[in-house]
Coordinates of C-alpha atoms and ligand atoms in Angstrom, one line a residue:
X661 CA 66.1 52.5 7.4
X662 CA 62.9 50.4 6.7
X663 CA 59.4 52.1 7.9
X664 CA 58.2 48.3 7.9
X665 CA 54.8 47.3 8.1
X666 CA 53.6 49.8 11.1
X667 CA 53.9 52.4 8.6
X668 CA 52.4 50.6 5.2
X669 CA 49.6 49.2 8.1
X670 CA 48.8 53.1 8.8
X671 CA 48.5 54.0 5.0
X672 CA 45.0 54.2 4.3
X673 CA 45.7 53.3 0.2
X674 CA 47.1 50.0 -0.9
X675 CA 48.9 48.9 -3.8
X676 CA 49.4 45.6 -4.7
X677 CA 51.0 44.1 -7.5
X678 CA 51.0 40.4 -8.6
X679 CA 52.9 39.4 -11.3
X680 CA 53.1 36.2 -13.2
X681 CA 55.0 33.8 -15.5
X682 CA 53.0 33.1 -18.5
X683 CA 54.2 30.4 -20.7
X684 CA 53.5 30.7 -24.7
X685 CA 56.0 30.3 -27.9
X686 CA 58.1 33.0 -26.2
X687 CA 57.2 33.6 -22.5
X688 CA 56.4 36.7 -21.0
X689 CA 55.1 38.6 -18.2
X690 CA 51.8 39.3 -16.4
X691 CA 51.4 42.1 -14.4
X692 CA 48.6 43.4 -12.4
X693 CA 48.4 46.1 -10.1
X694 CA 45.4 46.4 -7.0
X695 CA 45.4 50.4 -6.1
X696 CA 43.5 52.0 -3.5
X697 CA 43.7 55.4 -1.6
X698 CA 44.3 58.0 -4.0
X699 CA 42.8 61.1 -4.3
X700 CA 41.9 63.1 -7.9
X701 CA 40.4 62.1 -11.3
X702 CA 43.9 61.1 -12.9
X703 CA 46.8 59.5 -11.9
X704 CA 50.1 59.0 -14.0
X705 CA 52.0 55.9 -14.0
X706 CA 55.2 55.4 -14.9
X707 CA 58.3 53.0 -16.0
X708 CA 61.3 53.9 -15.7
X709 CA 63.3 54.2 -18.7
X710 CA 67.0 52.4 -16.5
X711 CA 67.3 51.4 -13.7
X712 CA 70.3 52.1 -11.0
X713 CA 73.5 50.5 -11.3
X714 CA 73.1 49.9 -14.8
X715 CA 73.9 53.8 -16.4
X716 CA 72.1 53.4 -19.9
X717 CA 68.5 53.9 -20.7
X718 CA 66.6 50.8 -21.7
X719 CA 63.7 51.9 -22.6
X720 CA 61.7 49.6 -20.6
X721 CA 58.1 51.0 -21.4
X722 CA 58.6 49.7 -25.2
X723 CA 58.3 46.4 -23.9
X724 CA 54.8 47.0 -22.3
X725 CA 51.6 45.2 -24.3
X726 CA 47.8 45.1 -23.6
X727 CA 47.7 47.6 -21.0
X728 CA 44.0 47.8 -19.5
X729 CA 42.7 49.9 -16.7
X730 CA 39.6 49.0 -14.7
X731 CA 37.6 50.3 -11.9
X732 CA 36.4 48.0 -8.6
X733 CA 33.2 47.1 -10.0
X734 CA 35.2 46.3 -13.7
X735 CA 34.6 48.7 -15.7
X736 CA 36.7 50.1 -18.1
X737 CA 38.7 53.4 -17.4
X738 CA 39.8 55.8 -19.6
X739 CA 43.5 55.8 -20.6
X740 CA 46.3 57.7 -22.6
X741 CA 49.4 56.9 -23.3
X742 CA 51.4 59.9 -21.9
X743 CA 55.4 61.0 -23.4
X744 CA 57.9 57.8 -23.7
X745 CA 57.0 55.7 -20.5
X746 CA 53.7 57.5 -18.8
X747 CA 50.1 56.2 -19.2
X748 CA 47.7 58.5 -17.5
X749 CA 44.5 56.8 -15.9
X750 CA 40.9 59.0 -15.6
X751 CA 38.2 58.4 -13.3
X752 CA 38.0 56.5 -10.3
X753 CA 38.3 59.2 -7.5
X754 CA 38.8 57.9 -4.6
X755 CA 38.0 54.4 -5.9
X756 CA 40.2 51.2 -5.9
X757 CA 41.3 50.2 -9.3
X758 CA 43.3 47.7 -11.2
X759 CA 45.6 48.2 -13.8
X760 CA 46.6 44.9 -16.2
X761 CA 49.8 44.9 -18.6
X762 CA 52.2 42.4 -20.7
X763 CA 55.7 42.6 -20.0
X764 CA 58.1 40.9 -22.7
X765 CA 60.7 39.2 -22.2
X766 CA 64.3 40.0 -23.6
X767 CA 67.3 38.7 -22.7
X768 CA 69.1 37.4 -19.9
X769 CA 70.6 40.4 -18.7
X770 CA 70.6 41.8 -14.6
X771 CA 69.1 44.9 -16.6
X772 CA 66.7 43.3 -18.3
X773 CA 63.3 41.1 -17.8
X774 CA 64.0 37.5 -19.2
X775 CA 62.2 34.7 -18.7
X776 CA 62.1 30.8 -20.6
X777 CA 61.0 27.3 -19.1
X778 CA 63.0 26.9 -16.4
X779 CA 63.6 30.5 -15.2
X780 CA 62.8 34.3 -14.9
X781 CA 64.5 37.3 -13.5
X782 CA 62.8 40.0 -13.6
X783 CA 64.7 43.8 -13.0
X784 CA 61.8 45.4 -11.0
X785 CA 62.3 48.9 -12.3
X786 CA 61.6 47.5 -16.0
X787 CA 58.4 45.6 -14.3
X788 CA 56.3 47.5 -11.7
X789 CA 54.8 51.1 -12.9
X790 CA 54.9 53.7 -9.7
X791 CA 52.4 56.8 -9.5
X792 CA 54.1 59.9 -10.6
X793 CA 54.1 61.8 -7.2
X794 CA 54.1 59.1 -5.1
X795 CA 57.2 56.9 -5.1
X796 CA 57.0 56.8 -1.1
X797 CA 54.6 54.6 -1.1
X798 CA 55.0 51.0 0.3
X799 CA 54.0 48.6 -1.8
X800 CA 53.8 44.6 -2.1
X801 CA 54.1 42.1 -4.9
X802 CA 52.9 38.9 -5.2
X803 CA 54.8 35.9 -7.6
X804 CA 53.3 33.5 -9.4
X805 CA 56.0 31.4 -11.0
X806 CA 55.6 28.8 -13.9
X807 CA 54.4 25.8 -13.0
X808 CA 57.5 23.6 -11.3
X809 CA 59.3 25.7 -9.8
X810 CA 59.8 26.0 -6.8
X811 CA 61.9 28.8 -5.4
X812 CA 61.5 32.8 -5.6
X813 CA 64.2 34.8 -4.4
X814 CA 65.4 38.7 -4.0
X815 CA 66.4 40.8 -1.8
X816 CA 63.2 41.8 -0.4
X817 CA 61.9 41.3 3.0
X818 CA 58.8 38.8 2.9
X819 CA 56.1 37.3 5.1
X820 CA 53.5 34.5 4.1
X821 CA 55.0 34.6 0.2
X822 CA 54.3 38.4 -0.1
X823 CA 57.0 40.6 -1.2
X824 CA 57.0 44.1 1.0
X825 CA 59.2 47.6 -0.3
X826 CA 58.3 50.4 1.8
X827 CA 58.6 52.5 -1.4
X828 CA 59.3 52.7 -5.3
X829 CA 63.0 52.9 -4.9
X830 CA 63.4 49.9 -3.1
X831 CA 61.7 48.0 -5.2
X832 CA 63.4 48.7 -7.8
X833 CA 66.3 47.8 -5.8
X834 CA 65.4 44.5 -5.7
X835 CA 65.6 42.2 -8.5
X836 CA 63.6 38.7 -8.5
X837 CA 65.1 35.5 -9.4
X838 CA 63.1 32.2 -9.5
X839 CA 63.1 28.9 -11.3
X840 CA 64.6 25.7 -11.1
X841 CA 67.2 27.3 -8.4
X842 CA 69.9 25.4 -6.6
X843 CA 70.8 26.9 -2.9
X844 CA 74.8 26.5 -2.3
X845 CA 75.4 26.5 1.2
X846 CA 75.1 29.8 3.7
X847 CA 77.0 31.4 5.5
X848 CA 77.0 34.0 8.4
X849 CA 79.5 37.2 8.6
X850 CA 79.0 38.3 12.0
X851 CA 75.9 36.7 12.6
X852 CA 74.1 37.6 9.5
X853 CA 73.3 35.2 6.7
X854 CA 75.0 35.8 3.2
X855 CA 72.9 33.5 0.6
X856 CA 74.0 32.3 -3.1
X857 CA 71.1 31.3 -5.5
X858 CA 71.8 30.1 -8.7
X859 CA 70.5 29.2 -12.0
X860 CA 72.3 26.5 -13.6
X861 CA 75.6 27.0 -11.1
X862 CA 77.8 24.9 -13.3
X863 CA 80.3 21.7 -11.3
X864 CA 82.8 23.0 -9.2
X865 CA 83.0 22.4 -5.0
X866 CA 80.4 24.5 -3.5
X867 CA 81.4 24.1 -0.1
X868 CA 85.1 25.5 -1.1
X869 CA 83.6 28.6 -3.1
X870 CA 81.2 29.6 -0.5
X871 CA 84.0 28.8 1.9
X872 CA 85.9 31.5 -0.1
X873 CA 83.4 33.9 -0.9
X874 CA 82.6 33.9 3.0
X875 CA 86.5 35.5 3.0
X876 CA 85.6 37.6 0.8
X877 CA 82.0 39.5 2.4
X878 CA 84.5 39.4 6.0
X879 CA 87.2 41.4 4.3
X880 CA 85.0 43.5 2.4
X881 CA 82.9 44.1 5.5
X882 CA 85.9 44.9 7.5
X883 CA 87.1 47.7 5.6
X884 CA 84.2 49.6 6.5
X885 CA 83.8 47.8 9.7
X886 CA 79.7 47.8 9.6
X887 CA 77.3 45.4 8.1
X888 CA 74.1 47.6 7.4
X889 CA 71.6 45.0 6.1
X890 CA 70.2 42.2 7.6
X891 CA 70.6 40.1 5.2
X892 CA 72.3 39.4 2.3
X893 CA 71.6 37.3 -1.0
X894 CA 73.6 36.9 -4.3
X895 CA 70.9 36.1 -7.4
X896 CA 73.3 34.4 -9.7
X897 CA 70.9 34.3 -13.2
X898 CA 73.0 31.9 -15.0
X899 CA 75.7 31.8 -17.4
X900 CA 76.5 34.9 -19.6
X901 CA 78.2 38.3 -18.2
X902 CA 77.6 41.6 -16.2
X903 CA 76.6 42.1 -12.4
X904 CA 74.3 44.9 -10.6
X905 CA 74.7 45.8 -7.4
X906 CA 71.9 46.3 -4.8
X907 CA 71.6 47.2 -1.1
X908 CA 71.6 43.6 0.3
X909 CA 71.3 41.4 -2.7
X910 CA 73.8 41.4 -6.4
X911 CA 72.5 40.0 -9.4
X912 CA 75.0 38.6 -11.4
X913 CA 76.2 36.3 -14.4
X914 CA 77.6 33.5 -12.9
X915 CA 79.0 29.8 -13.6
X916 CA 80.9 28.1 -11.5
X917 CA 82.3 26.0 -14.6
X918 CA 85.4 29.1 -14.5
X919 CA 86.5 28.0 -10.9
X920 CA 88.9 25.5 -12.4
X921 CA 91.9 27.3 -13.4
X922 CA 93.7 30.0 -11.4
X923 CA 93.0 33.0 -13.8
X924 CA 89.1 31.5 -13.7
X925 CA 88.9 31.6 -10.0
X926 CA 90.6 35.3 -9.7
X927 CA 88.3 36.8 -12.4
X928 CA 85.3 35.1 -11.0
X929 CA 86.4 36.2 -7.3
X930 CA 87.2 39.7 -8.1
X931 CA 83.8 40.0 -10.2
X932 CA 82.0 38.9 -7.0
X933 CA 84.0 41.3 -5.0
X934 CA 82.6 43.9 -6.7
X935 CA 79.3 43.3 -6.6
X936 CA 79.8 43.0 -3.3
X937 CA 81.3 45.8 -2.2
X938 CA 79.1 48.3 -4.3
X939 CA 76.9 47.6 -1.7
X940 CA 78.5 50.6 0.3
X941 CA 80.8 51.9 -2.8
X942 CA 77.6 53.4 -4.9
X943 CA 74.6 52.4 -2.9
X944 CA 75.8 54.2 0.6
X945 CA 78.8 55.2 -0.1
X946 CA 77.9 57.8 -3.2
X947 CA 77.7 60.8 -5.3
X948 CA 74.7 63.5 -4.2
X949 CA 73.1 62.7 -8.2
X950 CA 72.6 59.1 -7.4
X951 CA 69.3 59.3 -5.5
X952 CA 66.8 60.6 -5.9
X953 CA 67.1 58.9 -9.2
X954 CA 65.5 60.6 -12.6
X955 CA 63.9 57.7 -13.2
X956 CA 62.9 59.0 -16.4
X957 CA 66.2 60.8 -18.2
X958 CA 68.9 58.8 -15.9
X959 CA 70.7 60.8 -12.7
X960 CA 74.0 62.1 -14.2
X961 CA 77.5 62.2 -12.1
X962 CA 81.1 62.8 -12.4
X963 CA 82.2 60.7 -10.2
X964 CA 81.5 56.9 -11.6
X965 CA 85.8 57.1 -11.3
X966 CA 85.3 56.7 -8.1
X967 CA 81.9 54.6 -7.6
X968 CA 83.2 52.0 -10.4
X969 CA 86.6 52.5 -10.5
X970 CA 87.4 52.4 -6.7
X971 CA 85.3 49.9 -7.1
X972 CA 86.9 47.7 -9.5
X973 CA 90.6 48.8 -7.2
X974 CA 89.0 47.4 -4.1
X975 CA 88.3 44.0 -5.7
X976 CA 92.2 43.6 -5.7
X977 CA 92.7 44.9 -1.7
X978 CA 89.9 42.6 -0.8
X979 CA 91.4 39.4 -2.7
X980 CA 94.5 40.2 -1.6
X981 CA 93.8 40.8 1.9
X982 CA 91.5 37.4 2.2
X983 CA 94.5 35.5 1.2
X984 CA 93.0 34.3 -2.2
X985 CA 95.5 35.9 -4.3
X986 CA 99.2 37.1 -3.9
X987 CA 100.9 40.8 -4.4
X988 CA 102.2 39.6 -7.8
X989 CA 98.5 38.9 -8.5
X990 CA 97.5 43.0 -7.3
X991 CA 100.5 44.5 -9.5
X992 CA 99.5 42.2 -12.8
X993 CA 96.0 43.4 -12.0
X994 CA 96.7 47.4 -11.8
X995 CA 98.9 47.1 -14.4
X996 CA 96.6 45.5 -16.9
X997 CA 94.3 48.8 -16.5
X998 CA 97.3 51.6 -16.7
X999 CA 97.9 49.9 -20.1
X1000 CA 93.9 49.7 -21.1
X1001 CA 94.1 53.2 -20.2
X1002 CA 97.6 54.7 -21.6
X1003 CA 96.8 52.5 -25.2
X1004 CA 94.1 54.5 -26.1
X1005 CA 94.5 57.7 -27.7
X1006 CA 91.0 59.0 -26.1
X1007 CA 93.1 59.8 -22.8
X1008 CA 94.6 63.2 -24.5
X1009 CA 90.6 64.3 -24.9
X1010 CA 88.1 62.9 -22.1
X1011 CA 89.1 62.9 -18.2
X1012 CA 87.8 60.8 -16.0
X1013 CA 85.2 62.9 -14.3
X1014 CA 83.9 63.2 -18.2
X1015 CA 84.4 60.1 -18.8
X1016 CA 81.9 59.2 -15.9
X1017 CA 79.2 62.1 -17.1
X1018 CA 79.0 61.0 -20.6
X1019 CA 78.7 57.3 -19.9
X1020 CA 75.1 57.7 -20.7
X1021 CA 75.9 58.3 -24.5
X1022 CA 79.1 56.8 -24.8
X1023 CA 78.5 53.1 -23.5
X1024 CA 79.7 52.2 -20.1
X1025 CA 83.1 51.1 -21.5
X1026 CA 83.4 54.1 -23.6
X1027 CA 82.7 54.4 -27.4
X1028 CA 83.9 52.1 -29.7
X1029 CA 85.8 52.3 -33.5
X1030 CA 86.8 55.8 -34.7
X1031 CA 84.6 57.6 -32.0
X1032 CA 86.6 55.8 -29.1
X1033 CA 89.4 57.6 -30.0
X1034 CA 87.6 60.5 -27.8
X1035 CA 87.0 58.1 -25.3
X1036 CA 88.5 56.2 -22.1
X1037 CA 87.0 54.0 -19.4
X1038 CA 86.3 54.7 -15.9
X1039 CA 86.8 51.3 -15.0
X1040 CA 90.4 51.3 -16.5
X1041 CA 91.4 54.7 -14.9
X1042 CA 89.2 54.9 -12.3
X1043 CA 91.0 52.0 -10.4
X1044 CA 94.6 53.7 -10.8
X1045 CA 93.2 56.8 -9.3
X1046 CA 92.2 54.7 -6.6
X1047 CA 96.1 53.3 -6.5
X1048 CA 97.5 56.8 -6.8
X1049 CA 94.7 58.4 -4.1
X1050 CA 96.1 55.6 -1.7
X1051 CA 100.1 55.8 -2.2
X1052 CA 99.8 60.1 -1.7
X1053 CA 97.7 59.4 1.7
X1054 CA 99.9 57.2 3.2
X1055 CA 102.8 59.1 2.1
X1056 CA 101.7 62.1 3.4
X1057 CA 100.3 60.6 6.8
X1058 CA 102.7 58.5 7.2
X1059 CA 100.8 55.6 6.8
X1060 CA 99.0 56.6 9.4
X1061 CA 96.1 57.0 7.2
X1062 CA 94.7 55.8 3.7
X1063 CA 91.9 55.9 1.0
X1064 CA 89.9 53.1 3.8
X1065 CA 90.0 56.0 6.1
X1066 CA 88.7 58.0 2.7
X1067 CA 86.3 55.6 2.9
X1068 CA 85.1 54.8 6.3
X1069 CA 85.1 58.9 6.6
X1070 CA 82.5 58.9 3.6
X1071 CA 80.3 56.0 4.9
X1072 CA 79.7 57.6 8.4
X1073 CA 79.8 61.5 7.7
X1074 CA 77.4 61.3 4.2
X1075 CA 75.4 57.7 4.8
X1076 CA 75.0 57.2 8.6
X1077 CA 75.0 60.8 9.6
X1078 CA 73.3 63.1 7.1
X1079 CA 71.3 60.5 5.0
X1080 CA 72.7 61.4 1.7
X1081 CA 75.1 61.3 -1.1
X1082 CA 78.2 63.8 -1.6
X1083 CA 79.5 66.4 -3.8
X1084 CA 82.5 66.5 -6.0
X1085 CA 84.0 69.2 -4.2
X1086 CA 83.1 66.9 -0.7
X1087 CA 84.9 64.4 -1.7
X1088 CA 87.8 65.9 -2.8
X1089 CA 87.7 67.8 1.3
X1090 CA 87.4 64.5 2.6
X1091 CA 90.3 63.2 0.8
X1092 CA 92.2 66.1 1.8
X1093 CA 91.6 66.1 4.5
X1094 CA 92.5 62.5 5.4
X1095 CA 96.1 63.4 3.8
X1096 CA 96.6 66.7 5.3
X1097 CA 97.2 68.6 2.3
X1098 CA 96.2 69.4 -0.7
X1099 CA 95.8 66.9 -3.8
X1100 CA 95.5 68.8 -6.5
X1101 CA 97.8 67.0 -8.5
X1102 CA 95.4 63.8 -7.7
X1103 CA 92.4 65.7 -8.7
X1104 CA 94.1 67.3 -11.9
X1105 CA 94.6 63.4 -13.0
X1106 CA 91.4 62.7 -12.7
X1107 CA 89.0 66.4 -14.0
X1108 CA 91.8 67.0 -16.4
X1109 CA 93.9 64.7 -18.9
X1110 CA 97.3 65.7 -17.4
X1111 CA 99.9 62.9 -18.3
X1112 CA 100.3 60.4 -15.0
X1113 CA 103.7 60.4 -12.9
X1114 CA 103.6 56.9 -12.0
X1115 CA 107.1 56.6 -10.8
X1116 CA 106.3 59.4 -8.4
X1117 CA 103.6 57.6 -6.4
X1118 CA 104.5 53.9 -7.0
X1119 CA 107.5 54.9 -5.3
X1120 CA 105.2 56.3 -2.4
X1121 CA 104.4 52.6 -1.9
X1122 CA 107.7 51.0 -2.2
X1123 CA 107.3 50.2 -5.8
X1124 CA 109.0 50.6 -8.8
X1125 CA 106.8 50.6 -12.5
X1126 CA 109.0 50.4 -15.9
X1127 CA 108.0 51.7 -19.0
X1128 CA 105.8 48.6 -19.6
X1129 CA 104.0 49.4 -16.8
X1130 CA 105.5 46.4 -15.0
X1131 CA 105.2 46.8 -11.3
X1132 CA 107.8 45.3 -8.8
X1133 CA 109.1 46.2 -5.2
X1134 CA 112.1 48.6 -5.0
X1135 CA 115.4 46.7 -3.9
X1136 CA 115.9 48.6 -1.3
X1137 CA 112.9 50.4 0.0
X1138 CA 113.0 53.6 3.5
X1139 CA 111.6 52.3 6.4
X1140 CA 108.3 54.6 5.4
X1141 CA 107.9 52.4 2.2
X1142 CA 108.9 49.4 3.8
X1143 CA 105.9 50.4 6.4
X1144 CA 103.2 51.0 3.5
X1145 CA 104.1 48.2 0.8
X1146 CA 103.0 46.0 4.0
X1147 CA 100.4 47.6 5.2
X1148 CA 98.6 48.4 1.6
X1149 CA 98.8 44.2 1.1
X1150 CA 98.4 43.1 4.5
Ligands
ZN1804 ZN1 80.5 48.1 -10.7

């Protein structure tokens, strides 16, 4: 996948960015930028306004201060600030140059640049301006951190302390932790390293978590059954909430301080999970809209019921299925988000495919007071369409097939084989196609806000659900749902 350094090596141009921790009353960013090799009297650069995973605009160019263009020799270029995150640069054909900005910090969020005494993160797509026209372009950064600290990590490959992307996107893929960092000990997943870096991890037994969260990336991984990075790091920013997922790294919230109760551990495990698993559910595994991005409006999709919400449904298979939680634990779990879902009144107006295409203006939990009453969450129904996708497949098949064959189908045919993301009306064939028959029914539950017959596919898997969504096995279950109960929690 990655051009590497033969093909930044060949590139005539350069662009080199170093950026720096700056301390002051509130500390902030320093970014400068080293260009060479491009042709024409102007150039327009430009900062994202979200960045991926994260589906709401930020706004990150209103955080940009004292933004100053120069040519080799020093002299001042002429700039203009150009619509909400463009600033066009004139002069300088052919010439290096060097642009200089402020970045301020916000809050520490995986979506947002934050930085105080003892660390920074910085979410590259909020930090690093690309050349409109010319996101291909390979380019390296530079960290100077704070004085004291000692470590720097992302996801990014690196040689002698220089960061390398071989383009825009990327980068932008790869956040940057650093600070006063604490290393928990690695692990390998067939023979590639997994890392944890943490800011202020909290007390709890690192070698037991790691030992755990090892379980987890081998389940995960196995479901898919190939590992396409080479390696792997979690950036774990501190205390606080929220996680974004990248192609071999996950940001997230983190203290280890909830490990010591049993609800603590399971929400903390499942969170990871997820992060984890994005890695093909969303970044390789994924809708046609999400990449290219729009970098600038946001890339719009339908199908965030199945990015997040299979998602959020695969944390449960994965915990299950690593022996860190029981079948009790996967019913209390799906039935926690059939009741998010069936309490709110919204689910009589917005589908789940609108739920997903609208997330841009109405929150990524939905809206909330009298305006969520139009609205539902993908990450509530999203995960029982997963259920109900599963149960029909290995129903109809047999149990010969199920939504990991939905999966695995998905991965090879779209990411290894044609280099791209899917449609909606793909999915749905691959689905189909898996099962043997039609799913319309499926697909009605999720484009349309047809009333769910639980009972109906619960009983596909050997279960039975009651009117409070309680979920147990049937007494006396066909050797078919005997066969898939097992198989679905094995
Ligand atoms: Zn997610």
């Amino acid at each position: 996948m990655l051009p590497g350094l033969l093909a930044y090596s060949r590139q005539k141009g350069k662009m080199h960015y170093t950026v720096s921790v700056e301390m002051a009353d509130t500390p902030y960013f320093h970014v400068k930028l080293e260009a060479s090799g491009f042709a024409g009297d102007s150039l327009l650069f430009k900062l994202p306004a979200w960045t991926p995973g994260y589906y709401q605009l930020m706004h990150y160019a209103d955080q940009v201060r004292h933004f100053d263009a120069k040519d080799a020799h020093g002299n001042a270029l002429q700039w203009k600030r150009k619509g909400d995150n463009g600033w066009m640069i004139y002069g300088g054909k052919k010439m290096p140059f060097v642009l200089e900005y402020d970045v301020r910090s916000t809050r520490p969020f995986v979506a947002a640049n934050y930085a105080d005494k003892e660390r920074a993160y910085i979410s590259p797509a909020g930090m690093f301006m690309y050349p409109d026209g010319h996101i291909r372009r390979p380019v390296s950064i530079s960290v100077r951190p704070a004085e004291g600290w000692t470590v720097v990590e992302s996801g990014m490959d690196r040689t002698k302390g220089v960061f390398r992307a071989p383009d825009f996107d990327i980068l932008y893929d790869s956040p940057i932790l650093m600070g006063k960092l604490e290393e928990l000990p690695a692990f390998t997943v067939k023979g590639i390293w997994h890392r944890f870096v943490a800011y202020r991890a909290g007390d709890f037994d690192r070698a037991q978590f790691m030992a755990d969260l090892q379980k987890i990336v081998q389940t995960a991984s196995g479901i898919i059954g190939d590992i396409p990075y080479q390696h792997y790091t979690f950036l774990a920013i501190g205390p606080g909430g929220g996680g974004i997922e990248h192609l071999n790294s996950a940001a997230v919230a983190f203290s280890g301080d909830g490990l010591h109760t049993r609800e603590g551990k399971i929400r903390i495990y499942n969170f990871l999970a997820h992060e984890y698993f994005h890695h093909y559910n969303v970044k390789r595994i994924r809708p046609v809209e999400l990449g290219p991005f729009d970098y600038d409006h946001g890339s719009k999709t339908r199908l965030l019921w199945v990015s997040e919400g299979f998602t959020v449904y695969y944390e449960y298979l994965i915990l299950k299925r690593a022996g860190l939680t029981t079948a009790e634990d996967v019913f209390k779990a799906l039935k926690a988000n059939i009741l998010a879902y069936e309490s709110k009144p919204g689910k009589l107006v917005q589908s789940a495919a609108a739920a997903s295409y609208e997330t841009w203006s109405d929150g990524p939990f939905g809206r909330s007071g009298e305006a969520g009453k139009q609205t539902i969450s993908y990450y509530d129904k999203g995960p029982v369409l997963g259920a109900l996708l599963d149960f029909r497949i290995r129903h109809e098949t047999k149990n010969r097939y199920s939504l990991d064959d939905v999966m695995r189908t998905l991965y090879r045919e779209y990411y290894q084989k044609a280099g791209r993301g899917f449609t909606e009306q793909e999915f749905r064939a691959v689905c189909e196609k898996t099962a043997g028959t039609s799913l319309a029914e499926c697909f009605d539950y999720a484009n349309t806000v047809r009333a769910i017959d639980y009972k109906k596919y619960f009983a596909y898997a050997g279960l039975d659900i009651d009117e409070q969504f309680n979920i147990r096995p049937v007494a006396q279950p066909n050797s078919l749902q005997a066969a898939i109960l097992k198989d679905w929690l094995k």
